[in-house]
CSV table of C-alpha atoms in Angstrom, one decimal:
chain,number,residue,atom,x,y,z
A,17,MET,CA,65.0,199.6,66.2
A,18,ILE,CA,65.4,202.6,68.5
A,19,VAL,CA,67.1,204.6,65.8
A,20,LEU,CA,64.2,203.9,63.4
A,21,SER,CA,61.7,204.9,66.0
A,22,ALA,CA,63.5,208.2,66.6
A,23,LEU,CA,63.7,208.8,62.9
A,24,ALA,CA,59.9,208.2,62.5
A,25,LEU,CA,59.2,210.5,65.4
A,26,ALA,CA,61.5,213.2,63.9
A,27,ALA,CA,59.6,212.8,60.5
A,28,ASP,CA,56.3,213.7,62.2
A,29,THR,CA,57.7,216.7,64.1
A,30,THR,CA,56.8,220.2,63.0
A,31,PRO,CA,58.5,223.5,63.9
A,32,GLU,CA,55.5,224.3,66.1
A,33,ASP,CA,56.2,221.2,68.2
A,34,GLY,CA,59.4,222.9,69.5
A,35,ALA,CA,57.3,225.3,71.4
A,36,THR,CA,55.5,222.6,73.3
A,37,VAL,CA,58.4,220.4,74.2
A,38,ALA,CA,59.7,220.6,77.8
A,39,GLY,CA,63.3,219.7,78.6
A,40,ALA,CA,65.0,218.7,81.8
A,41,ARG,CA,68.5,219.7,82.8
A,42,GLY,CA,70.7,220.4,85.8
A,43,LEU,CA,70.0,217.1,87.5
A,44,THR,CA,71.3,217.3,91.1
A,45,VAL,CA,71.2,214.4,93.6
A,46,ALA,CA,71.0,215.3,97.3
A,47,PRO,CA,73.9,214.1,99.5
A,48,SER,CA,71.4,211.8,101.3
A,49,GLY,CA,70.8,210.1,97.9
A,50,ARG,CA,67.1,210.1,98.5
A,51,VAL,CA,66.0,213.2,96.5
A,52,VAL,CA,66.7,214.6,93.0
A,53,ALA,CA,66.2,218.2,91.9
A,54,TYR,CA,66.2,219.3,88.3
A,55,LEU,CA,65.3,222.2,86.1
A,56,GLU,CA,62.5,222.0,83.6
A,57,GLN,CA,62.5,224.4,80.7
A,58,ARG,CA,59.4,224.9,78.6
A,59,TRP,CA,57.6,227.4,76.4
A,60,ASP,CA,55.2,229.8,78.1
A,61,ALA,CA,52.8,231.6,75.8
A,62,GLU,CA,51.9,234.1,78.5
A,63,HIS,CA,55.5,235.2,78.7
A,64,ASP,CA,56.2,234.6,75.0
A,65,GLY,CA,59.3,232.7,75.8
A,66,ARG,CA,60.9,229.8,77.7
A,67,VAL,CA,60.6,229.6,81.4
A,68,THR,CA,62.6,227.4,83.8
A,69,ASP,CA,61.3,226.0,87.1
A,70,ILE,CA,62.7,223.7,89.7
A,71,TRP,CA,61.2,220.3,90.3
A,72,ARG,CA,62.0,217.5,92.7
A,73,THR,CA,61.3,213.8,93.0
A,74,SER,CA,62.3,210.8,95.1
A,75,VAL,CA,65.2,208.7,93.8
A,76,ALA,CA,62.9,205.7,94.6
A,77,GLY,CA,60.3,207.0,92.2
A,78,GLY,CA,57.0,208.7,92.6
A,79,THR,CA,55.4,211.9,91.2
A,80,PRO,CA,57.7,214.8,90.5
A,81,GLU,CA,56.7,218.0,92.4
A,82,ARG,CA,57.2,221.5,91.0
A,83,LEU,CA,59.0,223.8,93.6
A,84,THR,CA,59.1,227.2,91.8
A,85,PHE,CA,56.5,229.1,89.8
A,86,SER,CA,58.4,232.1,88.6
A,87,ALA,CA,58.7,233.9,85.3
A,88,SER,CA,62.4,234.3,86.1
A,89,ALA,CA,64.8,231.5,85.2
A,90,GLU,CA,66.5,229.5,87.9
A,91,TRP,CA,69.9,227.8,87.5
A,92,SER,CA,72.9,226.3,89.3
A,93,LEU,CA,71.1,223.9,91.8
A,94,SER,CA,73.0,222.7,94.8
A,95,PHE,CA,71.9,220.9,97.9
A,96,SER,CA,73.0,221.7,101.5
A,97,PRO,CA,75.2,219.1,103.1
A,98,ASP,CA,72.2,217.8,105.2
A,99,SER,CA,70.0,217.5,102.1
A,100,GLU,CA,67.3,219.7,103.7
A,101,ASP,CA,67.8,222.9,101.6
A,102,LEU,CA,68.3,223.6,97.9
A,103,PHE,CA,70.4,226.6,96.8
A,104,PHE,CA,70.0,228.1,93.4
A,105,LEU,CA,70.5,231.3,91.4
A,106,GLN,CA,67.6,233.4,90.0
A,107,ALA,CA,67.7,236.7,88.2
A,108,ASP,CA,66.1,239.6,90.0
A,109,ASP,CA,64.0,242.4,88.3
A,110,ASP,CA,67.3,244.1,87.1
A,111,GLY,CA,68.6,240.8,85.6
A,112,GLN,CA,71.2,240.4,88.4
A,113,ALA,CA,71.8,236.9,89.7
A,114,GLN,CA,70.7,236.4,93.3
A,115,VAL,CA,71.3,233.3,95.6
A,116,PHE,CA,68.2,231.7,97.0
A,117,ARG,CA,67.7,229.0,99.5
A,118,MET,CA,64.5,226.9,99.7
A,119,SER,CA,63.5,223.9,101.8
A,120,ILE,CA,63.5,220.8,99.7
A,121,GLU,CA,60.0,220.3,100.9
A,122,GLY,CA,59.0,223.5,99.0
A,123,GLY,CA,58.0,226.9,100.0
């Protein structure tokens, strides 16, 4: 049944749909086990390309919250041992990877 539903969905999909689909990857669970951070990659017409931002949500459920709003891609998420901070890599203006630290509460 699931396979048939997936095939039906695939039959209705057009090449243009690929530009509107967002994908999640890089799921990282905080050491406390209470928070999950992940990367969302989606098409951004303004930048004429894919952009990646960091999101977080509670393991218990709730509404995901976007933490970054950058045209630069973020990757390699890692929590601090106390689960208070999130470390990640982001390309600077020259395309060089820089390490960033952000409170898991955002900002």
